[in-house]
Tab-separated table of N, CA and C in Angstrom:
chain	number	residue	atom	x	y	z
A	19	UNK	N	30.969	-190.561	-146.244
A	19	UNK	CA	31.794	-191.089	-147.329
A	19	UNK	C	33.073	-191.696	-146.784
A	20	UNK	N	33.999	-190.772	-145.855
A	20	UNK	CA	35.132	-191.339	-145.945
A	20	UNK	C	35.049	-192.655	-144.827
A	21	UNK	N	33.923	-192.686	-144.027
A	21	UNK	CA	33.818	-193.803	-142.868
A	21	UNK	C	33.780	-194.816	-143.487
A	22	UNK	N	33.017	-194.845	-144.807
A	22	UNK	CA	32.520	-196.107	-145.271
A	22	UNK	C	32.906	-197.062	-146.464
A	23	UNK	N	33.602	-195.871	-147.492
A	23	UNK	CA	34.202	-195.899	-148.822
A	23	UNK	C	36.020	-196.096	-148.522
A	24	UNK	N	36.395	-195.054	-147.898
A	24	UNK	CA	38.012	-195.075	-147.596
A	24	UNK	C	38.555	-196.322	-147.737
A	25	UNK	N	39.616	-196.774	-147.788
A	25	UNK	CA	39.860	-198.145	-147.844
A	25	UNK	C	41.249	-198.341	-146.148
A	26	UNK	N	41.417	-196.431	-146.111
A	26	UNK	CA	42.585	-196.598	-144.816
A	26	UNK	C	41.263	-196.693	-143.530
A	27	UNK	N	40.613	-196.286	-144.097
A	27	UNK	CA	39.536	-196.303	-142.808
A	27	UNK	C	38.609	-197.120	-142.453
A	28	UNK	N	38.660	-198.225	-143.413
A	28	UNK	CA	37.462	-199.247	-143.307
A	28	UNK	C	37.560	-199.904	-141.815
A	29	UNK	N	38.881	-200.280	-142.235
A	29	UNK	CA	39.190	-201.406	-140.602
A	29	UNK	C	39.097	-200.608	-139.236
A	30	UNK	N	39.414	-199.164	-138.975
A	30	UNK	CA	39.262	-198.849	-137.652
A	30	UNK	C	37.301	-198.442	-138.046
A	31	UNK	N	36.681	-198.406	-138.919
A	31	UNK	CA	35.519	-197.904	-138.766
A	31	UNK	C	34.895	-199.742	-138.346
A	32	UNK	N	35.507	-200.281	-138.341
A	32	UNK	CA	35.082	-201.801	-137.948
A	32	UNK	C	34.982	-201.572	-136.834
A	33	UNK	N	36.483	-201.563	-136.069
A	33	UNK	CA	36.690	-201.610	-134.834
A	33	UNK	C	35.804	-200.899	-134.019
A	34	UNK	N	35.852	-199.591	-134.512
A	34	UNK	CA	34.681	-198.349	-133.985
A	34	UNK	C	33.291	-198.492	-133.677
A	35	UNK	N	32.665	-199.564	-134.754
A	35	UNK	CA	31.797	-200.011	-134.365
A	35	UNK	C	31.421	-201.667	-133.509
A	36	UNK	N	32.848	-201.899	-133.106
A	36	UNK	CA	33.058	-203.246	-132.674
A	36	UNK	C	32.682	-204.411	-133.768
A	37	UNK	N	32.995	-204.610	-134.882
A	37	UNK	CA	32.813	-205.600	-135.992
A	37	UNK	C	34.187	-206.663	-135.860
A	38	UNK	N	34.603	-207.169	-134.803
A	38	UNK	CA	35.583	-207.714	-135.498
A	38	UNK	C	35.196	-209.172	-136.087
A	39	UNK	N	36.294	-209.874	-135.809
A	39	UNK	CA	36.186	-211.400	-135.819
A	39	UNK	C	35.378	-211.638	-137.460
A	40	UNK	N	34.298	-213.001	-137.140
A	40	UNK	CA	34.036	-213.324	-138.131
A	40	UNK	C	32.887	-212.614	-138.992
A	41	UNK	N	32.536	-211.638	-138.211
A	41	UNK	CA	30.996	-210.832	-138.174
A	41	UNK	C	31.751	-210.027	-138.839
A	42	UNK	N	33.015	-209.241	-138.558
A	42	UNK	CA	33.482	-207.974	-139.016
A	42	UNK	C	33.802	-208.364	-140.303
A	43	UNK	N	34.727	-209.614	-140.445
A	43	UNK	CA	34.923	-210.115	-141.837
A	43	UNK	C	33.953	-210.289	-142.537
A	44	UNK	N	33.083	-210.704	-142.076
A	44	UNK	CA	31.491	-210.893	-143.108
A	44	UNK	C	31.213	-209.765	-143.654
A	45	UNK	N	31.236	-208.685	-142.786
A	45	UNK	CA	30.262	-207.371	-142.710
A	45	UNK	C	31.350	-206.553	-144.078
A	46	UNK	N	32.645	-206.661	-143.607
A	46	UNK	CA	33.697	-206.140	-144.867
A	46	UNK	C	33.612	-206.694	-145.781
A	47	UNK	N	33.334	-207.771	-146.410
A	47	UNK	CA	33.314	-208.492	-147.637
A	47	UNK	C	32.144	-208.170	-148.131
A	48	UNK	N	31.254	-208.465	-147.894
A	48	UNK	CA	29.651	-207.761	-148.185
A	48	UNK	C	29.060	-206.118	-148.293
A	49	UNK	N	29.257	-205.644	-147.120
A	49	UNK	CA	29.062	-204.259	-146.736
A	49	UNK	C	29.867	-203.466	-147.482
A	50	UNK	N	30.837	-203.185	-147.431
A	50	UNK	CA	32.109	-202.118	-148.411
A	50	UNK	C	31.411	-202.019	-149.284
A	51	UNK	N	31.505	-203.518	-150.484
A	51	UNK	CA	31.161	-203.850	-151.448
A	51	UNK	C	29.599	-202.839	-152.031
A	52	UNK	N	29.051	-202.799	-150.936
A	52	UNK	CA	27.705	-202.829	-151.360
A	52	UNK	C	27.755	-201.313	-151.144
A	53	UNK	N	27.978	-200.856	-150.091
A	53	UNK	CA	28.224	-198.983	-149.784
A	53	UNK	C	29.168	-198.565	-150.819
A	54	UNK	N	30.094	-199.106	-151.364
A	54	UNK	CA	30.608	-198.328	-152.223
A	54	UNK	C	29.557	-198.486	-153.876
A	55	UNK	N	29.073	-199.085	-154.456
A	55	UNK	CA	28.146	-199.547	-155.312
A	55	UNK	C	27.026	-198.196	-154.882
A	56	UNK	N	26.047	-198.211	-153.968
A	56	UNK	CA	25.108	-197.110	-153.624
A	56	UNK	C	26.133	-195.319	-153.452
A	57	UNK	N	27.192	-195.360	-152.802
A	57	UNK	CA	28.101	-194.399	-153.085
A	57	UNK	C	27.839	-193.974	-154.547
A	58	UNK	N	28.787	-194.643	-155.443
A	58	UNK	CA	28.835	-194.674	-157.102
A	58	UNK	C	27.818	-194.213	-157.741
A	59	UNK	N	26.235	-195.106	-157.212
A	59	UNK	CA	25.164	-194.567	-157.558
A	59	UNK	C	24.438	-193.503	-157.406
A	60	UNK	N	24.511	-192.956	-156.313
A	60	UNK	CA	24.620	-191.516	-155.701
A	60	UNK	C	25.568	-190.657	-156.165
A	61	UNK	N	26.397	-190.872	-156.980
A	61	UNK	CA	27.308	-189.968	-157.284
A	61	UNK	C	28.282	-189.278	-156.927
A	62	UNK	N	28.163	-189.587	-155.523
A	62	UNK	CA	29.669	-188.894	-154.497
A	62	UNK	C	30.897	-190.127	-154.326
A	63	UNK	N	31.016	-191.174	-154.893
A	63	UNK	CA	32.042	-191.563	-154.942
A	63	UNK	C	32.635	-191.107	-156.465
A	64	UNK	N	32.263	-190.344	-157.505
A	64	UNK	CA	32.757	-190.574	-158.769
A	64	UNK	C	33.513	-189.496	-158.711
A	65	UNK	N	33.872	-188.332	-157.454
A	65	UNK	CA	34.604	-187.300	-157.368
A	65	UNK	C	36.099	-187.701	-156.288
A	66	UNK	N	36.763	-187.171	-156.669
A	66	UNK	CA	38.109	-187.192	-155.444
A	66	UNK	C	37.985	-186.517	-153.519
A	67	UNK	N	38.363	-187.579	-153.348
A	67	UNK	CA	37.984	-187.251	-151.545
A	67	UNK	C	38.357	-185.879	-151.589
A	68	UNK	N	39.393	-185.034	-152.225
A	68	UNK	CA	39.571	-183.796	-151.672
A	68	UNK	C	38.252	-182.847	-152.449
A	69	UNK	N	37.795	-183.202	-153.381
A	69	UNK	CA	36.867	-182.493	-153.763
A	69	UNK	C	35.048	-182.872	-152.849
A	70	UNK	N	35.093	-183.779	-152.595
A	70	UNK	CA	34.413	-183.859	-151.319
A	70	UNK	C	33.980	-182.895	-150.576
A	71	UNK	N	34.908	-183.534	-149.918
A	71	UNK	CA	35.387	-182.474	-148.754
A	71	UNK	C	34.990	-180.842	-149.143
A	72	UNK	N	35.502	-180.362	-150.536
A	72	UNK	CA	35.359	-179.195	-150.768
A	72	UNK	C	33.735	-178.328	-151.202
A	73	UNK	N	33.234	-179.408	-151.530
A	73	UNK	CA	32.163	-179.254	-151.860
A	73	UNK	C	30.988	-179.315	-150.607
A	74	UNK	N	31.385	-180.002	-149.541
A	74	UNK	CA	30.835	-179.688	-147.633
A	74	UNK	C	31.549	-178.896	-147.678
A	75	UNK	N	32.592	-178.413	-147.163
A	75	UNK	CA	32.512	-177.222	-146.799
A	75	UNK	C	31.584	-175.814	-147.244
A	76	UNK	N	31.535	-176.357	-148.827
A	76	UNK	CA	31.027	-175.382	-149.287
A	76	UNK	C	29.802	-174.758	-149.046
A	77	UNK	N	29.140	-175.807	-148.589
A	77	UNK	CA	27.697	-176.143	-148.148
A	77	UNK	C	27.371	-175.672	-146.576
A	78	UNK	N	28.417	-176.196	-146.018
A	78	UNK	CA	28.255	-175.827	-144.701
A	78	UNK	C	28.560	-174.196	-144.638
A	79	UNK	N	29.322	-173.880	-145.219
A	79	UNK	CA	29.651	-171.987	-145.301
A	79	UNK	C	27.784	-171.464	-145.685
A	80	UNK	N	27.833	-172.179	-146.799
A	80	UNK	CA	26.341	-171.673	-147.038
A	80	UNK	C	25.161	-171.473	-145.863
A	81	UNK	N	25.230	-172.251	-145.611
A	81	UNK	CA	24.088	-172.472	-144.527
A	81	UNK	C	24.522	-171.699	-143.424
A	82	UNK	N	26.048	-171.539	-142.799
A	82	UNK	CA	26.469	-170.214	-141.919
A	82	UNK	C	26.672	-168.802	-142.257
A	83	UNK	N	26.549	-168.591	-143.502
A	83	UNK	CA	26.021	-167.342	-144.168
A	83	UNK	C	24.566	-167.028	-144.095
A	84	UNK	N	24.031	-167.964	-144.628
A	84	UNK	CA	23.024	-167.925	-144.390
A	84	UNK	C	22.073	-167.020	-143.329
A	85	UNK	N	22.448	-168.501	-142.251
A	85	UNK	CA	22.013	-167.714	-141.026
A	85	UNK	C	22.422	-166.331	-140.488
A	86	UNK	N	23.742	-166.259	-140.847
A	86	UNK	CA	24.189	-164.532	-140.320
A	86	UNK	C	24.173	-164.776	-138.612
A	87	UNK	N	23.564	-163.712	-138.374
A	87	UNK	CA	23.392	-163.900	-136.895
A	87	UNK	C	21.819	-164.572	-136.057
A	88	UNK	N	21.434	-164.910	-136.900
A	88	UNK	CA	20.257	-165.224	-136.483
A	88	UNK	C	20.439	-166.534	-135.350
A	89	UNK	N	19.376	-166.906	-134.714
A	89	UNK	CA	19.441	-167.802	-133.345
A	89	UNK	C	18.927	-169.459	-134.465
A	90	UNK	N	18.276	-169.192	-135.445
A	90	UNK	CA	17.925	-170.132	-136.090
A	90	UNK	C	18.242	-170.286	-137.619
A	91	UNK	N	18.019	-171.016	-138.424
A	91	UNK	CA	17.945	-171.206	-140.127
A	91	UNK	C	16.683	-169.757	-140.518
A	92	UNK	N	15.801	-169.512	-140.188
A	92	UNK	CA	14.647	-168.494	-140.517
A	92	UNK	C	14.528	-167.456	-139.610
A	93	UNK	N	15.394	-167.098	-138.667
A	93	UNK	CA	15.237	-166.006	-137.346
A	93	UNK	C	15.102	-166.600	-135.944
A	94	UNK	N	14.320	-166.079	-135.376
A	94	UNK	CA	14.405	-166.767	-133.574
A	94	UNK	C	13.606	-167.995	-133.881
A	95	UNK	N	13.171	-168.240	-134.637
A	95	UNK	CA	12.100	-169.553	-134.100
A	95	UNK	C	12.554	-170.845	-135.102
A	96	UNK	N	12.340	-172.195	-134.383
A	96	UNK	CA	12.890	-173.322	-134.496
A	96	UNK	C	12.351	-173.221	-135.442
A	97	UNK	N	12.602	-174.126	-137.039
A	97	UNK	CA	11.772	-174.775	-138.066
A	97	UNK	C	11.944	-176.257	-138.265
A	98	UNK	N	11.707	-177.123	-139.202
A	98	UNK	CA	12.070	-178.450	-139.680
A	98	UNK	C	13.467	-178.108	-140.152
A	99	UNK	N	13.875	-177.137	-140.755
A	99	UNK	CA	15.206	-177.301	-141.563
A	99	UNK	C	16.287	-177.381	-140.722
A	100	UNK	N	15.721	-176.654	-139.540
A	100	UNK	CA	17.065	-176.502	-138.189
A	100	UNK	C	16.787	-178.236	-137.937
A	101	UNK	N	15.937	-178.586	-138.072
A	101	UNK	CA	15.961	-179.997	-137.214
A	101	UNK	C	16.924	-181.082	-138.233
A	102	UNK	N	16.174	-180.504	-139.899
A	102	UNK	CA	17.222	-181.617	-140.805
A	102	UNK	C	18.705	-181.191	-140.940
A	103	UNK	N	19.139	-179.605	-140.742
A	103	UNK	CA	20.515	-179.455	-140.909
A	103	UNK	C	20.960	-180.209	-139.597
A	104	UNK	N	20.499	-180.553	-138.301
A	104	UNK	CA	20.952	-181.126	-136.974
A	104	UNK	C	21.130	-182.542	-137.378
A	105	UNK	N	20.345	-183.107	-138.128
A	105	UNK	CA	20.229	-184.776	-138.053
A	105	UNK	C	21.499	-185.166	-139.842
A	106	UNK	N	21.236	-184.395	-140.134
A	106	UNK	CA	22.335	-184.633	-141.804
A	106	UNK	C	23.845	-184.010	-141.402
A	107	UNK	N	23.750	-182.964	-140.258
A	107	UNK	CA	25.328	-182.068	-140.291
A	107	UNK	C	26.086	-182.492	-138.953
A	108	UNK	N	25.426	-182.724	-138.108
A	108	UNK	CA	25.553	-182.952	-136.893
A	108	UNK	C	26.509	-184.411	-136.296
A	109	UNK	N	26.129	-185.133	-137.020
A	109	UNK	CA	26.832	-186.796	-136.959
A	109	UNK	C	28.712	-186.351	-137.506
A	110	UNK	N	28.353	-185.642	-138.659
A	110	UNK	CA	29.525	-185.194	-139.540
A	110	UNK	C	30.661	-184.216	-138.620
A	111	UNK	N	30.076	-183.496	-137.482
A	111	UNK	CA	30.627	-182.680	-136.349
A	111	UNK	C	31.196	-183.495	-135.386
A	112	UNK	N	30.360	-184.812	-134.985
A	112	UNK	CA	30.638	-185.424	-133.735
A	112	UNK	C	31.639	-186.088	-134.228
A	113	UNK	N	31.486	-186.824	-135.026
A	113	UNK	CA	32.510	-188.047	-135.761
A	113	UNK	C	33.853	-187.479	-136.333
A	114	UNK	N	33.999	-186.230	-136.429
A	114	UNK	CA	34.899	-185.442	-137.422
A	114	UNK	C	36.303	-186.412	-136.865
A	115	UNK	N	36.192	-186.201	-135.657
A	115	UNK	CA	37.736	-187.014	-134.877
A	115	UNK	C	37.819	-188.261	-134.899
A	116	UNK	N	36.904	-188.776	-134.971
A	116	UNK	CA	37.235	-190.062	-134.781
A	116	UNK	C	37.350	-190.543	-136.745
A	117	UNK	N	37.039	-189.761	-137.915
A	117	UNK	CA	37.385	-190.463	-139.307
A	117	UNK	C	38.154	-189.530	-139.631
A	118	UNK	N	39.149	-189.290	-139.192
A	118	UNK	CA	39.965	-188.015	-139.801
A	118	UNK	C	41.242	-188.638	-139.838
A	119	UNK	N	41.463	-189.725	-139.111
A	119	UNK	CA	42.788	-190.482	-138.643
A	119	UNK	C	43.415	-190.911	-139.810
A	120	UNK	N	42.541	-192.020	-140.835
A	120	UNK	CA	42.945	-192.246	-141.664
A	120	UNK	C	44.285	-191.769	-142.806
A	121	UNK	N	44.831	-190.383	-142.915
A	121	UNK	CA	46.212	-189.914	-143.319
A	121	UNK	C	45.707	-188.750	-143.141
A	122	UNK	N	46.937	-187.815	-143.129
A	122	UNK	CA	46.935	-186.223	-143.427
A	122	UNK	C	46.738	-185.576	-144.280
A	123	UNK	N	46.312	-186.071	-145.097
A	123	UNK	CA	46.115	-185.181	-146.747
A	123	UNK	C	44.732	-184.475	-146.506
A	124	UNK	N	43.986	-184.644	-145.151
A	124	UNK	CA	43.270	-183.687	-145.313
A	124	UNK	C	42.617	-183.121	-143.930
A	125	UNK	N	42.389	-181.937	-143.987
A	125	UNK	CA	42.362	-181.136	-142.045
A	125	UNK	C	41.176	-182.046	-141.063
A	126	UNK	N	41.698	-182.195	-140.027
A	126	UNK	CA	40.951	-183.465	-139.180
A	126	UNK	C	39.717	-182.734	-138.494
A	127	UNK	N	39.617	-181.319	-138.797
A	127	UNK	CA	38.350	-180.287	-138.450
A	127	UNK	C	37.433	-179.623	-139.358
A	128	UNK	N	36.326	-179.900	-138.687
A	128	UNK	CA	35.337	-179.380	-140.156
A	128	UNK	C	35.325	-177.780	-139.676
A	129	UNK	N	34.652	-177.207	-141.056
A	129	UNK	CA	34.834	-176.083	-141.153
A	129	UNK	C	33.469	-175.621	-140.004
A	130	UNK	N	33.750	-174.194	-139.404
A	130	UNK	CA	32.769	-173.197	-138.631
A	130	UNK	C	32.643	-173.947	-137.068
A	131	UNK	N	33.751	-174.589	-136.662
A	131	UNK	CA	33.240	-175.445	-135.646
A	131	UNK	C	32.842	-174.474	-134.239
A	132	UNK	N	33.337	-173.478	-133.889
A	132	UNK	CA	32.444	-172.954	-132.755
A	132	UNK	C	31.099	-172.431	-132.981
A	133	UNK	N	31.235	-172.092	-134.432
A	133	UNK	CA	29.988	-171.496	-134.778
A	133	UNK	C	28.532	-172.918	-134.804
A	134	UNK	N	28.927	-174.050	-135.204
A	134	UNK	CA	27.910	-174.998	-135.603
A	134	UNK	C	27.797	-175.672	-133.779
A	135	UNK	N	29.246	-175.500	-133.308
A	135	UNK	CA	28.930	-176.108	-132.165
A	135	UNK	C	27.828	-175.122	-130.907
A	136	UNK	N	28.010	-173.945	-131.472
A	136	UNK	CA	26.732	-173.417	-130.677
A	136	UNK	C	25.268	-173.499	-130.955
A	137	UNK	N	25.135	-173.432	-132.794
A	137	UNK	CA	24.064	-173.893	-132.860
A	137	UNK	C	23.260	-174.876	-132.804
A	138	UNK	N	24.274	-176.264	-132.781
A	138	UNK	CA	23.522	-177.628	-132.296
A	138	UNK	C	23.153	-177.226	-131.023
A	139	UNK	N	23.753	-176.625	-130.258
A	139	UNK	CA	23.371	-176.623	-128.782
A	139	UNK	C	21.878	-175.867	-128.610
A	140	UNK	N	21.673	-174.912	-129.827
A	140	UNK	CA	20.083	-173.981	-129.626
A	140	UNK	C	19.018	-175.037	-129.711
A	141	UNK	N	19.668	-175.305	-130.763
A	141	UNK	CA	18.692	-176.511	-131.351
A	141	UNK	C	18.131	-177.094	-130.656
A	142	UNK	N	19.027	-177.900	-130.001
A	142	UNK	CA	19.111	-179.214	-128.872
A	142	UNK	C	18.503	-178.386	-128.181
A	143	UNK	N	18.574	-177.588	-127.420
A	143	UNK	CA	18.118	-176.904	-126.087
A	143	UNK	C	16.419	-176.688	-126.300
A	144	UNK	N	16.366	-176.279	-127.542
A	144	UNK	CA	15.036	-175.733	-128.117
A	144	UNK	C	13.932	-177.106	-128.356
A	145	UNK	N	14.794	-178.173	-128.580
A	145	UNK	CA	13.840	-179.103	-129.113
A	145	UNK	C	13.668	-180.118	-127.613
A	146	UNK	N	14.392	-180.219	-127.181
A	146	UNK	CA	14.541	-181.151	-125.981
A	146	UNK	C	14.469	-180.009	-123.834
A	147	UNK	N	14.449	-178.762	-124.145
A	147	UNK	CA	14.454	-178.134	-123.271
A	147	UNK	C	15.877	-177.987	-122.258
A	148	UNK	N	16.682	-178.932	-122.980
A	148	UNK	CA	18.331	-179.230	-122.452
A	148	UNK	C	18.897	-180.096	-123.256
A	149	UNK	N	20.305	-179.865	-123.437
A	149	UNK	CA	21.153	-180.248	-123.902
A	149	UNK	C	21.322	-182.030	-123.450
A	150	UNK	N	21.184	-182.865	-124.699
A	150	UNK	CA	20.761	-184.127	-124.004
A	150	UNK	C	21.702	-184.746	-124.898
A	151	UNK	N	22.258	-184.570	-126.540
A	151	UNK	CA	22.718	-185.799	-126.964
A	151	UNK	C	24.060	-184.543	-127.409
A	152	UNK	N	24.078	-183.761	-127.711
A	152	UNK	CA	25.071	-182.825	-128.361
A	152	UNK	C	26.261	-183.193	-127.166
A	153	UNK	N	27.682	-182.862	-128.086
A	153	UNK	CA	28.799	-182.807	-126.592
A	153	UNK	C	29.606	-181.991	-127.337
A	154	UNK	N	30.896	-181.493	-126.775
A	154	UNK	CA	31.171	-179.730	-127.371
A	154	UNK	C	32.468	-180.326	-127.958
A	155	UNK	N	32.203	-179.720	-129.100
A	155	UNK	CA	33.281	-180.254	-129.941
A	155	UNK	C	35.104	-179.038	-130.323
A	156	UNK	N	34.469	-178.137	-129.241
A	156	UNK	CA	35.332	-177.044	-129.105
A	156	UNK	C	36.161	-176.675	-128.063
């Protein structure tokens, strides 16, 4: 949401992805436009960024309750859900620093970070036999 919708963050999420010049201008006049429209339609732009935010966290607590102490989402052994909480939660971990810049009105760290940063690493380790795309966010 806030990479794509924000309006303080549009231009360094340009840069970030190298958009400038006339491509970047294209891509902002068109693109925004159109991500914020599918946003709207999806329903997570019709709430306030701080409620956002509050509502991941909320989610992410869930899912670290959840697990408790377990090595996985269901006990020791890998499932699909460990693989979709890695590919939906995981981007949201790496990126946390680099879309947080945009102002202070809200904490530039997501919530449980040693805790999620160990379990991407099971994951990763489990699915790939080593740590190949994860980097430690702690």
């Amino acid at each position: 949401y806030r990479r794509y919708y924000n309006d303080k963050s549009w231009n360094t999420c340009l840069r970030l992805y190298d958009m400038s010049g006339l491509r970047g201008m294209m891509f902002a006049m068109f693109g925004q436009k159109m991500v914020r429209k599918l946003l709207w339609d999806n329903g997570v732009a019709r709430y306030e960024e701080v409620e956002i935010f509050r509502k991941g966290d909320e989610i992410i607590q869930a899912i670290m309750t959840t697990m408790g102490t377990n090595k996985f989402f269901f006990g020791d052994k890998l499932t699909s859900l460990d693989l979709v909480i890695y590919g939906l939660i995981a981007p949201e971990y790496q990126l946390c620093k680099y879309f947080t810049w945009a102002d202070d009105s809200l904490p530039a760290k997501m919530p449980f970070m040693k805790e999620m940063n160990e379990y991407m690493k099971r994951v990763e380790i489990e699915c790939f036999g080593a740590l190949k795309y994860w980097k430690d966010i702690v």
